[in-house]
Amino acid sequence: MHIGKFRHKIDVSSEFFKLSRGDEVSAKILAEKGQFRQACYLLIQAMEKAIRAKIFSLVNPNIEYFRDRNRTHSLDSAVEFLIEIVSTDNIVRNQVSQQLNTHVLGNTKYGHLHNNLRYPSYFKKYDSYSTIEVGKDDFDILSNRLMLLRKFLDDIHKFT
C-alpha cells in the first residue's frame, strides 16, 4: 500500500518555499510544547528548503546539472551551490559567502548540528556517547537566523 499521492508538474521553487514555511510552523508548535530538539531540527530543514526555493527560482530545475546539485539534504551544500550560481564574479561570490555564512548563519556547522540533533554521537575524547541538549535560547537563535536568511534571500539580487 502506498502512502500519499504524487502531484506532478509542480513549480519546484514554490513547493520548496511551502515546505520551508511548513517546517517553520511545525517548529514553532513543537517549541511551544517544549520539544526544542525537534523544533531546532525543523528550523534547519526550513533553512535548507528556503535556500533550495531560491536556487530553483534562479535556475531551470529541469536541467539535469541543477537537479543533481540539489539532491543532497545538506544546508551547507545548499549554501555552497547558492553562492556558486549567484554570480560568476569571485569577488561577489566571496562577499555573498561572507555575508551569508557570518552575518546570517552565524558560522555554524549545520551538517554537524543537523546530525547531533537527531542522534547520540561517540566522542573518543570522552570515551563515551554524548548528546546535544538544546533549549529555548537555542531555538530563538535559530529562529532569528531563519528570519535573517529569508530576508537575505529576498535581497540577494542586490549583490549581482
XYZ file of C-alpha atoms in Angstrom:
160
model
C 0.000 0.000 0.000
C 1.287 3.467 -0.895
C 1.252 6.401 1.455
C 0.339 9.703 -0.194
C -0.151 10.629 -3.802
C 2.291 12.442 -6.082
C 1.358 15.718 -7.711
C 3.218 16.109 -10.991
C 4.402 19.140 -12.984
C 4.785 21.276 -9.862
C 6.647 24.568 -9.573
C 9.577 23.207 -7.567
C 10.658 26.610 -6.233
C 7.159 27.296 -4.869
C 6.965 23.812 -3.423
C 10.269 24.178 -1.572
C 9.025 27.542 -0.285
C 5.787 25.980 1.038
C 7.690 23.087 2.621
C 10.049 25.551 4.287
C 7.142 27.524 5.735
C 5.507 24.281 6.913
C 8.697 23.225 8.697
C 8.865 26.634 10.374
C 5.243 26.458 11.568
C 5.782 22.911 12.866
C 8.950 24.011 14.661
C 7.074 26.762 16.460
C 4.359 24.344 17.562
C 6.963 21.897 18.870
C 8.824 24.683 20.680
C 5.597 25.749 22.394
C 5.379 22.173 23.707
C 8.986 22.256 24.932
C 10.261 19.932 22.202
C 13.265 22.099 21.361
C 15.464 19.399 19.838
C 12.883 18.525 17.182
C 11.976 22.199 16.754
C 15.600 23.151 16.077
C 15.947 20.270 13.628
C 12.915 21.541 11.708
C 14.284 25.090 11.640
C 17.424 23.774 9.945
C 15.200 21.925 7.485
C 13.286 25.167 6.859
C 16.561 26.994 6.170
C 17.700 24.376 3.675
C 14.375 24.384 1.843
C 14.279 28.195 1.739
C 17.672 28.178 0.042
C 16.578 25.488 -2.414
C 13.448 27.509 -3.217
C 15.683 30.461 -4.060
C 18.058 28.323 -6.114
C 15.214 26.916 -8.196
C 13.861 30.421 -8.742
C 17.219 31.367 -10.281
C 17.941 28.302 -12.420
C 15.980 25.956 -14.646
C 15.106 22.994 -12.404
C 14.602 20.762 -15.435
C 18.302 20.847 -16.323
C 19.975 17.694 -15.050
C 23.029 19.507 -13.639
C 20.862 21.670 -11.366
C 18.738 18.698 -10.290
C 21.858 16.692 -9.444
C 23.431 19.561 -7.479
C 20.259 19.776 -5.370
C 19.940 16.110 -4.426
C 21.749 16.403 -1.122
C 19.925 17.055 2.116
C 22.520 19.420 3.478
C 22.145 23.065 4.382
C 25.879 23.524 3.925
C 25.837 22.169 0.352
C 22.765 24.270 -0.466
C 24.643 27.386 0.705
C 27.667 26.446 -1.430
C 25.528 25.952 -4.521
C 23.589 29.172 -3.977
C 26.862 31.090 -3.793
C 28.040 29.367 -6.961
C 25.001 30.384 -9.001
C 24.568 33.918 -7.657
C 27.466 35.267 -9.708
C 30.395 34.223 -11.839
C 32.492 37.001 -10.278
C 34.694 35.616 -7.489
C 34.702 38.911 -5.588
C 30.894 38.915 -5.492
C 30.861 35.241 -4.506
C 33.249 35.938 -1.638
C 31.131 38.862 -0.452
C 27.937 36.790 -0.599
C 29.650 33.921 1.200
C 30.970 36.210 3.936
C 27.618 37.913 4.462
C 25.619 34.689 4.409
C 27.884 32.476 6.484
C 28.987 35.036 9.045
C 26.176 37.518 9.470
C 23.151 35.382 8.643
C 24.022 31.781 9.532
C 26.453 32.529 12.354
C 29.365 30.382 11.089
C 27.611 27.275 12.398
C 28.468 23.832 11.031
C 24.902 22.877 10.247
C 25.799 19.416 8.974
C 27.128 18.520 12.422
C 24.285 20.237 14.241
C 21.710 18.544 11.995
C 23.082 15.100 12.879
C 23.729 15.886 16.541
C 20.110 16.929 16.980
C 18.968 13.549 15.679
C 21.438 11.038 17.115
C 23.829 10.473 20.017
C 27.476 10.709 18.944
C 30.546 8.868 20.144
C 33.386 11.083 21.334
C 36.738 9.360 21.601
C 37.986 12.232 23.775
C 35.425 11.295 26.464
C 35.325 7.586 25.606
C 31.549 7.775 25.634
C 28.437 8.653 23.708
C 27.156 12.174 24.124
C 24.052 14.017 23.085
C 23.424 17.666 22.450
C 20.939 19.467 24.644
C 19.093 22.461 23.250
C 16.611 24.833 24.821
C 14.512 27.890 24.135
C 17.532 30.180 23.713
C 18.931 27.887 21.014
C 15.549 27.758 19.311
C 15.343 31.559 19.407
C 18.800 31.888 17.846
C 17.893 29.541 15.003
C 14.508 31.242 14.525
C 16.265 34.575 14.187
C 18.739 33.120 11.714
C 15.880 31.743 9.620
C 14.270 35.183 9.589
C 17.592 36.776 8.539
C 18.052 34.100 5.881
C 14.633 34.760 4.378
C 15.412 38.496 4.203
C 18.846 37.805 2.732
C 17.359 35.538 0.064
C 14.783 38.201 -0.815
C 17.583 40.740 -1.285
C 20.264 38.534 -2.859
C 19.684 40.061 -6.299
C 21.288 43.266 -4.959
C 24.664 41.508 -4.926
C 24.661 40.844 -8.666
